[in-house]
Coordinates of C-alpha atoms in Angstrom, one line a residue:
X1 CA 23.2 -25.5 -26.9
X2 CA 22.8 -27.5 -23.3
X3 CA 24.9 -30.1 -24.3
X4 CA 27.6 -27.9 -26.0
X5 CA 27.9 -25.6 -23.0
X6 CA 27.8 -28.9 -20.6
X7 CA 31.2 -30.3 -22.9
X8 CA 32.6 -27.2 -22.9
X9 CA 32.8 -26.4 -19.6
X10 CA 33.7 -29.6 -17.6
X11 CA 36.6 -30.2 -20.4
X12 CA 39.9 -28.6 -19.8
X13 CA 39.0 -25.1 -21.2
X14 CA 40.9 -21.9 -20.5
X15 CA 36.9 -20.8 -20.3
X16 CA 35.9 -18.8 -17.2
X17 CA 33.8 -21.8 -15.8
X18 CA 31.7 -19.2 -13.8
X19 CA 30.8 -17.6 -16.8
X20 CA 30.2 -20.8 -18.6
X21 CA 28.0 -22.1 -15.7
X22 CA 25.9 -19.1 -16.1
X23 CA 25.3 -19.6 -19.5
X24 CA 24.1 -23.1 -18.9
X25 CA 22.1 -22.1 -16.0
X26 CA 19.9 -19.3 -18.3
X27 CA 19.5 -21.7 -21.0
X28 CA 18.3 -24.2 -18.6
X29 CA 16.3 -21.7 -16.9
X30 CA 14.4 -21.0 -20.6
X31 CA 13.7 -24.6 -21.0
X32 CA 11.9 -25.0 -17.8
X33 CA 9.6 -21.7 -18.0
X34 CA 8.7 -23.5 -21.1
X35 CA 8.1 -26.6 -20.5
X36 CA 6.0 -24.7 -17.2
X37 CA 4.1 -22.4 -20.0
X38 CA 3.2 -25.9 -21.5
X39 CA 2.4 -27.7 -18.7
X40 CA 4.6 -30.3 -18.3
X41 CA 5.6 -29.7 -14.9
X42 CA 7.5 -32.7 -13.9
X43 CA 10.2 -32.2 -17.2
X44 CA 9.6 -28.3 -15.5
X45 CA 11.2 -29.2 -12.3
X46 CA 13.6 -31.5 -13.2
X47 CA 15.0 -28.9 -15.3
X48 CA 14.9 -25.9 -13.0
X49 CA 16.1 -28.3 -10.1
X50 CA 19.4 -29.5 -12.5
X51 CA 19.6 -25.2 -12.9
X52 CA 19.5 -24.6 -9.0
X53 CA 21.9 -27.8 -8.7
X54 CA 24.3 -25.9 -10.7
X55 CA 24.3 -22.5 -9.7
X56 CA 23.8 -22.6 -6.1
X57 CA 27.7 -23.3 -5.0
X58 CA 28.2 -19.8 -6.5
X59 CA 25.3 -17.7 -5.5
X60 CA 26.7 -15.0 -5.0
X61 CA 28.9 -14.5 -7.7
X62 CA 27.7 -11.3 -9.9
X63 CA 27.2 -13.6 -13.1
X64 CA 25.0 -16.2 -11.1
X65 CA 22.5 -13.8 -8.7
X66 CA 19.7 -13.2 -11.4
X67 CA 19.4 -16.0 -13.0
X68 CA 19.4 -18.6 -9.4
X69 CA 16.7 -15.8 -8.6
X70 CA 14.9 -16.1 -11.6
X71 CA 15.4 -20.3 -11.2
X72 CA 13.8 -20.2 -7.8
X73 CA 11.0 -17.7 -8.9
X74 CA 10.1 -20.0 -11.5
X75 CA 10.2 -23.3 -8.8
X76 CA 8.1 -21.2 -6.6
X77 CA 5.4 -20.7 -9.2
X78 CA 5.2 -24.6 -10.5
X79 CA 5.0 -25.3 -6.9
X80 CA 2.1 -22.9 -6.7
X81 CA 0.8 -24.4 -10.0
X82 CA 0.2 -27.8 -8.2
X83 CA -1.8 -26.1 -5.1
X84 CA 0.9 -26.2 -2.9
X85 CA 1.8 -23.1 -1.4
X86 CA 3.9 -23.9 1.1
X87 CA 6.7 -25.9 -1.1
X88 CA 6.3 -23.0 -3.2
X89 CA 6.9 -20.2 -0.4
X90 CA 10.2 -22.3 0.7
X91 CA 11.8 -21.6 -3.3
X92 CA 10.4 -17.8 -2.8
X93 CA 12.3 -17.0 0.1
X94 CA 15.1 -19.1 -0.5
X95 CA 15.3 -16.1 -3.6
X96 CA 15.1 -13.3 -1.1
X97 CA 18.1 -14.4 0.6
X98 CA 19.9 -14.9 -2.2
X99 CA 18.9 -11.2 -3.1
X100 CA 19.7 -10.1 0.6
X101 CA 22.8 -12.1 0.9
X102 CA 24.1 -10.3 -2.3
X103 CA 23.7 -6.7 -1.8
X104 CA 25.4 -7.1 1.2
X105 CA 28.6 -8.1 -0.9
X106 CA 28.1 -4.5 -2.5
X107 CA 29.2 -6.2 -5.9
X108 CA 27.3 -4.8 -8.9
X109 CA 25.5 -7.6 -11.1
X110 CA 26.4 -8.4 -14.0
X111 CA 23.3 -9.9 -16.2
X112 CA 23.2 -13.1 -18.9
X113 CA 23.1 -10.4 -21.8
X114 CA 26.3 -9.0 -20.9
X115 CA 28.1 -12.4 -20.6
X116 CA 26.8 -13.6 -23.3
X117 CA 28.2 -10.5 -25.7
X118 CA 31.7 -10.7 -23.5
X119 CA 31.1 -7.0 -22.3
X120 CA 32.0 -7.0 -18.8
X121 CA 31.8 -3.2 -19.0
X122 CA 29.4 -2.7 -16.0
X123 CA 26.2 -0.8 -17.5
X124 CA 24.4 1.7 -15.4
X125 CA 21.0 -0.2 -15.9
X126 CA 22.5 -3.5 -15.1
X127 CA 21.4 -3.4 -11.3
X128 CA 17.8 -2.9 -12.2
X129 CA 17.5 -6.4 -13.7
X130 CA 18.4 -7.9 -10.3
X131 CA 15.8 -5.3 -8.5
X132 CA 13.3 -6.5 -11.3
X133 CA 13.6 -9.9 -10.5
X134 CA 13.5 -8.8 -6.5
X135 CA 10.0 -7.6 -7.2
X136 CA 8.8 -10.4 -8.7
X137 CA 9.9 -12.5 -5.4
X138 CA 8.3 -10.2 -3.4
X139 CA 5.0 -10.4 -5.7
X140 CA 5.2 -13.7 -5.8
X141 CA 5.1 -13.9 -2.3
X142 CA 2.0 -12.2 -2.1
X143 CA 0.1 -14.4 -4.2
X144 CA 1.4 -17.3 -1.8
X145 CA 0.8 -15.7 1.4
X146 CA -2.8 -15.2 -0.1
X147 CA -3.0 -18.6 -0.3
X148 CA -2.2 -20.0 2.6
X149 CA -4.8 -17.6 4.1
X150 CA -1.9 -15.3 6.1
X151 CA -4.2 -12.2 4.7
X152 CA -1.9 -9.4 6.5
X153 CA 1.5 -10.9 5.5
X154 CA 0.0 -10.8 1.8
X155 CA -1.1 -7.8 2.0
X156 CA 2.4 -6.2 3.3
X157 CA 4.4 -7.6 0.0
X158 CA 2.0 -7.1 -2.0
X159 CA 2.4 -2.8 -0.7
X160 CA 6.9 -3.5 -0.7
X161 CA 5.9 -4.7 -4.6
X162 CA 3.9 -1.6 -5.3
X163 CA 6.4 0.5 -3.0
X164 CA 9.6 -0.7 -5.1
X165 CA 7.9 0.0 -8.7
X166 CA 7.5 3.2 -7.4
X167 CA 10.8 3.8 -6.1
X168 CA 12.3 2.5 -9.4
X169 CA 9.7 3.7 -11.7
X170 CA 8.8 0.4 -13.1
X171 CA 4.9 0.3 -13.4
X172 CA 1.9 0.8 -15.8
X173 CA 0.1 3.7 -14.3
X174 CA -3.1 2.3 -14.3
X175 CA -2.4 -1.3 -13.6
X176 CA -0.6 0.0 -10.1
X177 CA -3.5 2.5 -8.9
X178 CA -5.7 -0.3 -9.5
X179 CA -3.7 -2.6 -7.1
X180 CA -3.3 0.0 -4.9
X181 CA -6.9 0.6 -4.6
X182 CA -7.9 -2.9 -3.9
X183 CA -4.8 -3.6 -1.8
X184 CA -6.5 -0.4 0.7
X185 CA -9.8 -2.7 0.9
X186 CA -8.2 -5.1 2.4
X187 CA -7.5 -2.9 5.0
X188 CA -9.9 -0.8 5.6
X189 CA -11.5 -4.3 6.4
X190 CA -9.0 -4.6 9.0
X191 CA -10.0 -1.2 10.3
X192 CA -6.7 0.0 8.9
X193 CA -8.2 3.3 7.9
X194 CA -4.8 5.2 8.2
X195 CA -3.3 2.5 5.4
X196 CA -6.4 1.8 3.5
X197 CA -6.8 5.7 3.0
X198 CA -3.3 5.9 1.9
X199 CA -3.5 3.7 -0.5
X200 CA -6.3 5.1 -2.2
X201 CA -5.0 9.1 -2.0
X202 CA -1.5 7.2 -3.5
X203 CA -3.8 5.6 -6.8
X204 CA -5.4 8.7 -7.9
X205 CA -2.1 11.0 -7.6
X206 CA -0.6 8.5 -9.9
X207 CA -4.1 8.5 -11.8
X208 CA -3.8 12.1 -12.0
X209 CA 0.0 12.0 -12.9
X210 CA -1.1 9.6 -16.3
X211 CA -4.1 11.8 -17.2
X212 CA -1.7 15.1 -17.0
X213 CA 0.6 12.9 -19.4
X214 CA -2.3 11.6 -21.6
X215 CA -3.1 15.2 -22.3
X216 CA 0.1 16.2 -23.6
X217 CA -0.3 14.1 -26.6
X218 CA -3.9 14.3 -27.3
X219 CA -5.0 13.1 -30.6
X220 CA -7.4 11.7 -32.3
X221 CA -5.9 8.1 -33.3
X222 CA -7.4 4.8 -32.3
X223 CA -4.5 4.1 -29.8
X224 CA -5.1 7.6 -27.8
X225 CA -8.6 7.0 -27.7
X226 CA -8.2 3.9 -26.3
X227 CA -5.8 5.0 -23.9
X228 CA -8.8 7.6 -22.7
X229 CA -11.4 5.4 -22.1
X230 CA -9.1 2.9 -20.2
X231 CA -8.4 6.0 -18.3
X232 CA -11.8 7.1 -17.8
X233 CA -13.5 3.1 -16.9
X234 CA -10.6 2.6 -14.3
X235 CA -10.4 6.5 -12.7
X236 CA -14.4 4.9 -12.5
X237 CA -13.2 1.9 -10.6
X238 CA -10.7 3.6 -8.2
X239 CA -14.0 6.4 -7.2
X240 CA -15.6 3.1 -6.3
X241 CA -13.2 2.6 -4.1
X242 CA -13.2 5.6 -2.0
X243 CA -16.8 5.0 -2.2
X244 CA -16.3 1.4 -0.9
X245 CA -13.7 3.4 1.9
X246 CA -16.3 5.9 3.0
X247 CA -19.3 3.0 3.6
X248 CA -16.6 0.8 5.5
X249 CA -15.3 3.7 7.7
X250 CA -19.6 4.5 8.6
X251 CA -19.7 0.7 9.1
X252 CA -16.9 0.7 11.6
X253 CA -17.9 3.2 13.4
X254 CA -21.9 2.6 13.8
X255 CA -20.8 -0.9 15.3
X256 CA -18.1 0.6 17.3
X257 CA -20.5 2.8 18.6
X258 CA -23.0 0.0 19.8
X259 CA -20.7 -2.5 20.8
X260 CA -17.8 -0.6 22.2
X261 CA -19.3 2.5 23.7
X262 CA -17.6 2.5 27.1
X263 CA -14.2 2.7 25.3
X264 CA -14.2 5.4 22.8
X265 CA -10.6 6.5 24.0
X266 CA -9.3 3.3 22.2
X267 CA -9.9 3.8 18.5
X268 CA -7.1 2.3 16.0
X269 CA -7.6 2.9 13.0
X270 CA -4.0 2.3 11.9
X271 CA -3.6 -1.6 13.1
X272 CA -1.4 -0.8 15.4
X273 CA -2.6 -3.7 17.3
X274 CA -2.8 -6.0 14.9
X275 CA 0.2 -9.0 15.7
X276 CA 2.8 -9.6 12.9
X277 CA 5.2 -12.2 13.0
X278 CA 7.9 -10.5 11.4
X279 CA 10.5 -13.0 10.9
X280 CA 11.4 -12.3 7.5
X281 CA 12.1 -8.3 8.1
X282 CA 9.1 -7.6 5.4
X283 CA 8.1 -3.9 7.3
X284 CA 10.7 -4.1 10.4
X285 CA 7.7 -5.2 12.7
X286 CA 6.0 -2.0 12.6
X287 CA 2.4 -2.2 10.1
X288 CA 2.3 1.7 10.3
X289 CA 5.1 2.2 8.0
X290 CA 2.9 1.3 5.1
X291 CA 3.1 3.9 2.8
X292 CA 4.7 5.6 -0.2
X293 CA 7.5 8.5 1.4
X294 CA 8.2 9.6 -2.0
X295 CA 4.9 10.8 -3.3
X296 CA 2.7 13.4 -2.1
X297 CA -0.8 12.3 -1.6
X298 CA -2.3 15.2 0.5
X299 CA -4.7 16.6 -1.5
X300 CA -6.9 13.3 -0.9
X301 CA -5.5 12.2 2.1
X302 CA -6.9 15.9 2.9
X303 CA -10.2 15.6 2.0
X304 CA -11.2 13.1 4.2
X305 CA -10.7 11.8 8.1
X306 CA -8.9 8.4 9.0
X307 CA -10.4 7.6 12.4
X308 CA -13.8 6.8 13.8
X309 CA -16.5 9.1 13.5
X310 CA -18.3 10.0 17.0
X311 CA -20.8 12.9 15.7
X312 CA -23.2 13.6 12.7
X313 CA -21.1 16.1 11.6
X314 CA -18.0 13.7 11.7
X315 CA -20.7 11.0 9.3
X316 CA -21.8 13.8 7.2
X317 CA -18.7 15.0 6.0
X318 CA -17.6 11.5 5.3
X319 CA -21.4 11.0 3.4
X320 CA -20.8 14.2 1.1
X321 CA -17.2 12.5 0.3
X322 CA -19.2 9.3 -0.7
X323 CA -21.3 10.7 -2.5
X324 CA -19.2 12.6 -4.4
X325 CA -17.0 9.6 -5.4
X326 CA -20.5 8.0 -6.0
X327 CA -21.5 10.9 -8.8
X328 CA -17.8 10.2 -10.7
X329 CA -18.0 6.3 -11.1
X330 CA -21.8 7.2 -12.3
X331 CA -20.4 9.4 -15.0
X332 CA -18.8 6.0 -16.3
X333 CA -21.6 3.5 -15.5
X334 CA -24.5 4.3 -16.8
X335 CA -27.9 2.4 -16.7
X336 CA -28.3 1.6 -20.0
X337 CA -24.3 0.2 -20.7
X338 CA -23.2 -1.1 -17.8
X339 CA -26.3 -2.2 -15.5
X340 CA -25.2 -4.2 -13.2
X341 CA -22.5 -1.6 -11.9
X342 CA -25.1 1.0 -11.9
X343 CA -27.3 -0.9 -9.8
X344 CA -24.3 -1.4 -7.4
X345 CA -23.9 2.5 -7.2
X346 CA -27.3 2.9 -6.4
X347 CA -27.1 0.5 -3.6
X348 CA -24.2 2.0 -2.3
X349 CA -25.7 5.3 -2.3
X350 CA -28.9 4.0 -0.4
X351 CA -26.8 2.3 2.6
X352 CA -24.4 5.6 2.6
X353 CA -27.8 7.1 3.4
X354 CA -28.5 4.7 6.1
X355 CA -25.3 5.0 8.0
X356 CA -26.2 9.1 8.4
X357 CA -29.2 8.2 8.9
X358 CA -27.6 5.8 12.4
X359 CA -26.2 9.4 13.4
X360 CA -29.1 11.7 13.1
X361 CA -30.9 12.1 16.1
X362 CA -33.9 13.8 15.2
X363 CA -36.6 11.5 14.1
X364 CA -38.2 13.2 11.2
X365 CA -35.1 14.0 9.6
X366 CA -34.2 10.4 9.9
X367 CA -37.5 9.3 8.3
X368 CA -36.8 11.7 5.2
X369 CA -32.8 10.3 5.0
X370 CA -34.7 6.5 4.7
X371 CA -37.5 8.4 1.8
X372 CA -34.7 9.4 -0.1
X373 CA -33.5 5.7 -0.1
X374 CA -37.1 4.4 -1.2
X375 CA -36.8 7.2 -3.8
X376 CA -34.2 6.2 -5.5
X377 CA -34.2 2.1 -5.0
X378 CA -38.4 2.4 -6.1
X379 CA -36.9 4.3 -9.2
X380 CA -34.3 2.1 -10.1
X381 CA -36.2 -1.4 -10.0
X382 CA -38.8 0.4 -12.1
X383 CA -35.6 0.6 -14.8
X384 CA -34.5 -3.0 -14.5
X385 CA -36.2 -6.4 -15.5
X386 CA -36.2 -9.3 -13.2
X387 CA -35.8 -11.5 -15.3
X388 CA -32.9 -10.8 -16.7
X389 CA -31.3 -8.9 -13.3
X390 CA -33.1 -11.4 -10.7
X391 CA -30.5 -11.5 -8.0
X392 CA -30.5 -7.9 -7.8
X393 CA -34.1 -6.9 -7.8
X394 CA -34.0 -9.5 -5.4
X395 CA -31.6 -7.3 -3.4
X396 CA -33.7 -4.2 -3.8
X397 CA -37.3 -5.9 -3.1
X398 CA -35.3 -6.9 0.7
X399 CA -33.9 -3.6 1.3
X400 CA -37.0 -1.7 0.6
X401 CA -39.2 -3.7 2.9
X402 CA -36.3 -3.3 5.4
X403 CA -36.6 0.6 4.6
X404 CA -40.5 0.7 4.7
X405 CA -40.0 -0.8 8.4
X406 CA -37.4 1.9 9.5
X407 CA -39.4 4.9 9.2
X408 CA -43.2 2.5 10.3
X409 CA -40.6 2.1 13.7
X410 CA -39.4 5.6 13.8
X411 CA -43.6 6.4 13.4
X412 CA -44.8 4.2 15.8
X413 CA -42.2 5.7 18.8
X414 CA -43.4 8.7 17.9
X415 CA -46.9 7.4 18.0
X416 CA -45.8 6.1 21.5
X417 CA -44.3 8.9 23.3
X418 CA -47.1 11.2 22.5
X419 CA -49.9 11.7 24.8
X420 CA -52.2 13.1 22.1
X421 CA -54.7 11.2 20.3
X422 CA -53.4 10.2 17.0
X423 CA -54.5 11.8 14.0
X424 CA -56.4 9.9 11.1
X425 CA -53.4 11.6 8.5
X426 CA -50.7 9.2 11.3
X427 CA -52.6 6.2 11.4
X428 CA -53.0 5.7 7.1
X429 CA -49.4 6.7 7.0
X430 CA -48.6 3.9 9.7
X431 CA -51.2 1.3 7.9
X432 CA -49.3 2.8 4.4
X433 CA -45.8 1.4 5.7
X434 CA -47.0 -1.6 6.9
X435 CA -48.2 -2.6 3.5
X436 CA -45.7 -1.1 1.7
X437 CA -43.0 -3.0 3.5
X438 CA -44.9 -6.4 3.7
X439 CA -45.5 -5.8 -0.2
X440 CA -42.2 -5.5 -1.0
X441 CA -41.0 -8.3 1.3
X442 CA -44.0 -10.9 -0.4
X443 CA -41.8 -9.5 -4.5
X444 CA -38.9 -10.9 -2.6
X445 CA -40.4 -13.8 -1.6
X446 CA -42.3 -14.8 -4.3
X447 CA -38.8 -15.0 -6.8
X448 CA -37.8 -17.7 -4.5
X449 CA -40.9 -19.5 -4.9
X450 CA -41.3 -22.1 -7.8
X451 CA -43.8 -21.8 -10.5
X452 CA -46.6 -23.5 -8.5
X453 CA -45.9 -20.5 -5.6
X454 CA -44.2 -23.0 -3.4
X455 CA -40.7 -22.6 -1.6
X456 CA -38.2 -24.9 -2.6
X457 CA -38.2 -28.0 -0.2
X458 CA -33.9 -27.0 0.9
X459 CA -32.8 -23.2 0.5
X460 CA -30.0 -22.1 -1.0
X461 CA -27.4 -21.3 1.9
X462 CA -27.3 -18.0 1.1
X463 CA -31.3 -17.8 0.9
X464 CA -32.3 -19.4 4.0
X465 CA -31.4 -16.1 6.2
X466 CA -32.7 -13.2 3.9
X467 CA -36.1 -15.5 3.7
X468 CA -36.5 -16.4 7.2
X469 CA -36.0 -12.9 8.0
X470 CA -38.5 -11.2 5.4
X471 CA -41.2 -13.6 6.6
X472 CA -40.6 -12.8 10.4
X473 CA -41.1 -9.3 9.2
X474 CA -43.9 -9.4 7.4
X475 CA -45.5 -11.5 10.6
X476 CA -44.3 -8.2 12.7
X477 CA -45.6 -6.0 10.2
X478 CA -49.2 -7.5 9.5
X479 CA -49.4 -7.1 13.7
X480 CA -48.6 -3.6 13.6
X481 CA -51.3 -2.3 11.1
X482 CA -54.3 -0.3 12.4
X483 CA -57.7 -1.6 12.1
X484 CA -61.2 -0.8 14.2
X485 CA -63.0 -3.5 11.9
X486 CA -62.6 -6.9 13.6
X487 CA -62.8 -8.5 10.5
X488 CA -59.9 -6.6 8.8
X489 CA -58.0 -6.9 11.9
X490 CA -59.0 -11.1 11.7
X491 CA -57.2 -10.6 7.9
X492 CA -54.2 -9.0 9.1
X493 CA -53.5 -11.8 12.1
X494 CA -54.0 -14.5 10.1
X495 CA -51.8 -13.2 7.7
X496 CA -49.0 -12.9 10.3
X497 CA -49.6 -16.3 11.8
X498 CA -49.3 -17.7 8.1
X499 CA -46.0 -16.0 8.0
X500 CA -44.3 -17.3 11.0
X501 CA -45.6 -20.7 10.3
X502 CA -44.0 -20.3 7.1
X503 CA -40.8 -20.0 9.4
X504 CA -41.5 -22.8 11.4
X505 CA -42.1 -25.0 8.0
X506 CA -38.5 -24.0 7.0
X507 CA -37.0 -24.9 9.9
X508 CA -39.0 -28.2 10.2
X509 CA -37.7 -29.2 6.6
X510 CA -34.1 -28.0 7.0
X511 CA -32.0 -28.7 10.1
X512 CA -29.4 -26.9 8.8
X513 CA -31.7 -23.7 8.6
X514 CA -33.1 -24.4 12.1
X515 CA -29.3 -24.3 13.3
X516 CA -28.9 -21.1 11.6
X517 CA -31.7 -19.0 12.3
X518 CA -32.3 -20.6 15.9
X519 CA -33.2 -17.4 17.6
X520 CA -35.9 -16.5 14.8
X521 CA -37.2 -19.8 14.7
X522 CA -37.6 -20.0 18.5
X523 CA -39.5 -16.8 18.5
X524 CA -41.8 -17.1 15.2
X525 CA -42.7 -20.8 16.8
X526 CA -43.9 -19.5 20.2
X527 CA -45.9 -17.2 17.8
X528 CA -47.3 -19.7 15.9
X529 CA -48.5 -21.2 19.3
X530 CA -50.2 -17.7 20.8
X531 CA -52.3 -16.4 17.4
X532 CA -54.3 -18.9 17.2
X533 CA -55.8 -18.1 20.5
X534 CA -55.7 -14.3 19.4
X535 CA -57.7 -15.5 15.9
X536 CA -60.6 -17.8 17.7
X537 CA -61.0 -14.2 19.6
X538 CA -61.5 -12.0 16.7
X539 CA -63.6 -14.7 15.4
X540 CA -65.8 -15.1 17.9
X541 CA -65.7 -10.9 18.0
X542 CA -66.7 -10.5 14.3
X543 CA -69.5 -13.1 14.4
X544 CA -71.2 -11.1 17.3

């Protein structure tokens, strides 16, 4: 057929040549996105490039737009195919214009189908091809923006692709809440609260839109049933979400709160003053116009606040909402199915605990927030089996200890400020948490250690800071426990000299550690210099 249409058209035919050229183009066009689909992307190129070669003198031209679209689409993806992202942006945007350029000739395309069956009868639908093909520039350009690490450029088309599926009613319901709900993470990670929000109130309206559809033709086939538990795992994924939202927005504001506190008068939470190079006309410069005008997403845009919170009332409300998105994804995952997701729930739960915990100001309210945490992380790990969910026993040994030593602090101010002798119920408790947190610390610990107890000669980068840190607690902690028996108090010094000399082993072995935890390191080595003195002491003390 390529070489027919070629004859045919540079011969003396009475032929539209425009039309002719069109036809050559798509069948050109076919050829390449195969030869791409079978990786051979040179004969790819060639092809597509011979295509672009041809087409390009009439761009505009209602018979050429779609397909010249489609050709660069295609030479931006085989660019992308071969790691380079910005050859491939360059064929991307050379598409846009040719999308731009055309709809300002207010001409009506007219697609290959149409040619191709000689009716030139302009069909209502025909328009929606080119917009089709639109999209996919702009979603393309998404996925290359990602790549070239411009995060907030990628993150714009990727909301004008989700914006113009909506607008022309060309999605999958639960394919498009579910890019809409990871698109908002991205933001709310840029403190975009006002976007990231909108996002997520924009995938459950659709969510709820499908499941009032799904409904209507309830039945008991295979196919609806399936259809209901894709519903049900990904309304699971999208509570997550909001979940995720909640945590993030607690986050923001706890370290706003210490860092910033001179400047609470300043709070964007819309990225307002975020810089965006605007030179392709993506949002018209202005990042707050990131949203959906055509659907109503107030009733969960409603149920929750968009800016930094200031007050425990402002984290509690924001808790109740995280928790209640916590309780629907829980309905899904479930311990025994789907562990690994259940154990990230739980987590979730324990840190949304934490954060109110940062707002609270009355200390034993705040120690019973950090119980419930030990409640339900000492219940889960009881559930799970290290060896076969390692890393995240691992994660739950850490944050315990780390939990233990929140309320032992929160005891020992109290212990402090009082000018009453302490009673024999407040020093076990204190003696309680120390070991409760140093035992949980030495679980952690230990799974790093090989089988002969030892710790492996290099950490894992991702090890050496959770390690260093757990020992330097459990040097703390073995300091802080209560003991009139010099002998016990000679166990629990030597036990917190053995841990920071653990530190200072690390950091002797591994440069790259030393680097890393510097300040710890500094601190745990001027303790390894001072107990001894303190254990000749109690030594000398218990002998006499």
């Amino acid at each position: 057929m390529r070489e027919a249409l070629s004859r045919i058209s540079n011969s003396n035919t009475s032929l539209d040549k425009i039309k002719l050229d069109s036809m050559l183009g798509a069948v050109l066009l076919n050829m390449g996105v195969i030869d791409m689909e079978t990786e051979e992307l040179t004969s790819s190129e060639t092809i597509l490039r011979e295509a672009e070669d041809l087409l390009t003198p009439n761009s505009c031209k209602p018979e050429i737009v779609i397909t010249l679209i489609n050709i660069e689409n295609n030479l931006g993806i085989l660019w992308s195919n071969r790691d380079e992202p910005g050859k491939a942006k360059t064929f991307l945007l050379k598409a846009k214009s040719l999308y731009e350029d055309f709809k300002c000739t207010l001409q009506m395309p007219l697609p290959i189908e149409s040619i191709i069956s000689n009716t030139c009868e302009i069909a209502a639908g025909d328009f929606m091809i080119l917009e089709k093909a639109y999209t996919l520039t702009l979603y393309y350009m998404a996925q290359i923006y990602g790549s070239l690490k411009e995060n907030l450029k990628s993150a714009i088309y990727c909301h004008v692709t989700l914006r113009r599926q909506l607008q022309y009613s060309d999605y999958e319901p639960i394919e498009w809440s579910l890019n809409s709900a990871a698109l908002s993470q991205y933001f709310a990670e840029q403190n975009g609260f006002f976007q990231s929000r909108h996002h997520l109130a924009a995938a459950s309206t659709i969510l709820d839109q499908y499941e009032a559809k799904l409904l209507e033709s309830e039945s008991n086939d295979d196919a609806y049933l399936a259809k209901k538990e894709t519903f049900k795992h990904r309304s699971a994924d999208v509570a997550r979400c909001w979940a995720k939202y909640c945590l993030l927005l607690m986050t923001a504001s706890k370290a706003r709160l210490m860092n910033d506190a001179d400047r609470l008068a300043d709070a964007i939470t819309d990225m307002s003053n975020l810089e965006l190079e605007d030179n392709e006309n993506i949002c018209g410069g202005d990042i707050k116009k990131l949203i959906f005008q055509d659907l109503d997403v107030t009733k969960y845009e409603s149920k929750i606040v968009d800016k930094f919170l200031l007050t425990y009332q402002d984290a509690r409300d924001v808790f109740l909402c995280c928790q209640t998105w916590l309780n629907k994804a829980k309905e899904y995952y479930k311990l025994d199915s789907l562990a690994s997701d259940y154990i990230e729930l739980i987590q979730d739960s324990s840190q949304s605990y934490s954060y109110l915990a940062f707002f609270e100001e009355d200390d034993e309210r705040r120690a019973k927030m950090h119980k419930r945490r030990i409640d339900m992380l000492e219940d889960l790990i009881k559930e799970i089996n290290p060896t076969y969910y390692l890393q995240y026993c691992r994660q739950l040994w850490y944050e315990l200890g780390e939990v233990y030593s929140e309320i032992l602090n929160i005891k020992l101010d109290k212990l402090n400020k009082s000018k009453e002798k302490p009673t024999p119920h407040l020093l076990k408790k204190v003696n309680m948490l120390c070991e409760k947190s140093i035992e949980n610390y030495d679980h952690f610990l230990n799974s790093v250690k090989d089988k002969n107890g030892e710790m492996p000669a290099k950490l894992e980068f991702d090890m050496i800071r959770p390690v260093i840190s757990a020992y330097a607690f459990i040097g703390r902690n073995s300091m802080k426990r209560i003991a009139l028996d010099k002998n016990v108090q000679l166990n629990h010094v030597k036990k917190s000299y053995d841990s920071y000399q653990a530190v200072v082993d690390i950091c002797k072995r591994d440069q790259e550690a030393a680097r890393m935890m510097n300040e710890e390191h500094s601190l745990c080595q001027e303790m390894v210099n001072i107990l001894p003195l303190k254990i000749k002491k109690l030594e000398r003390e218990s002998v006499s």
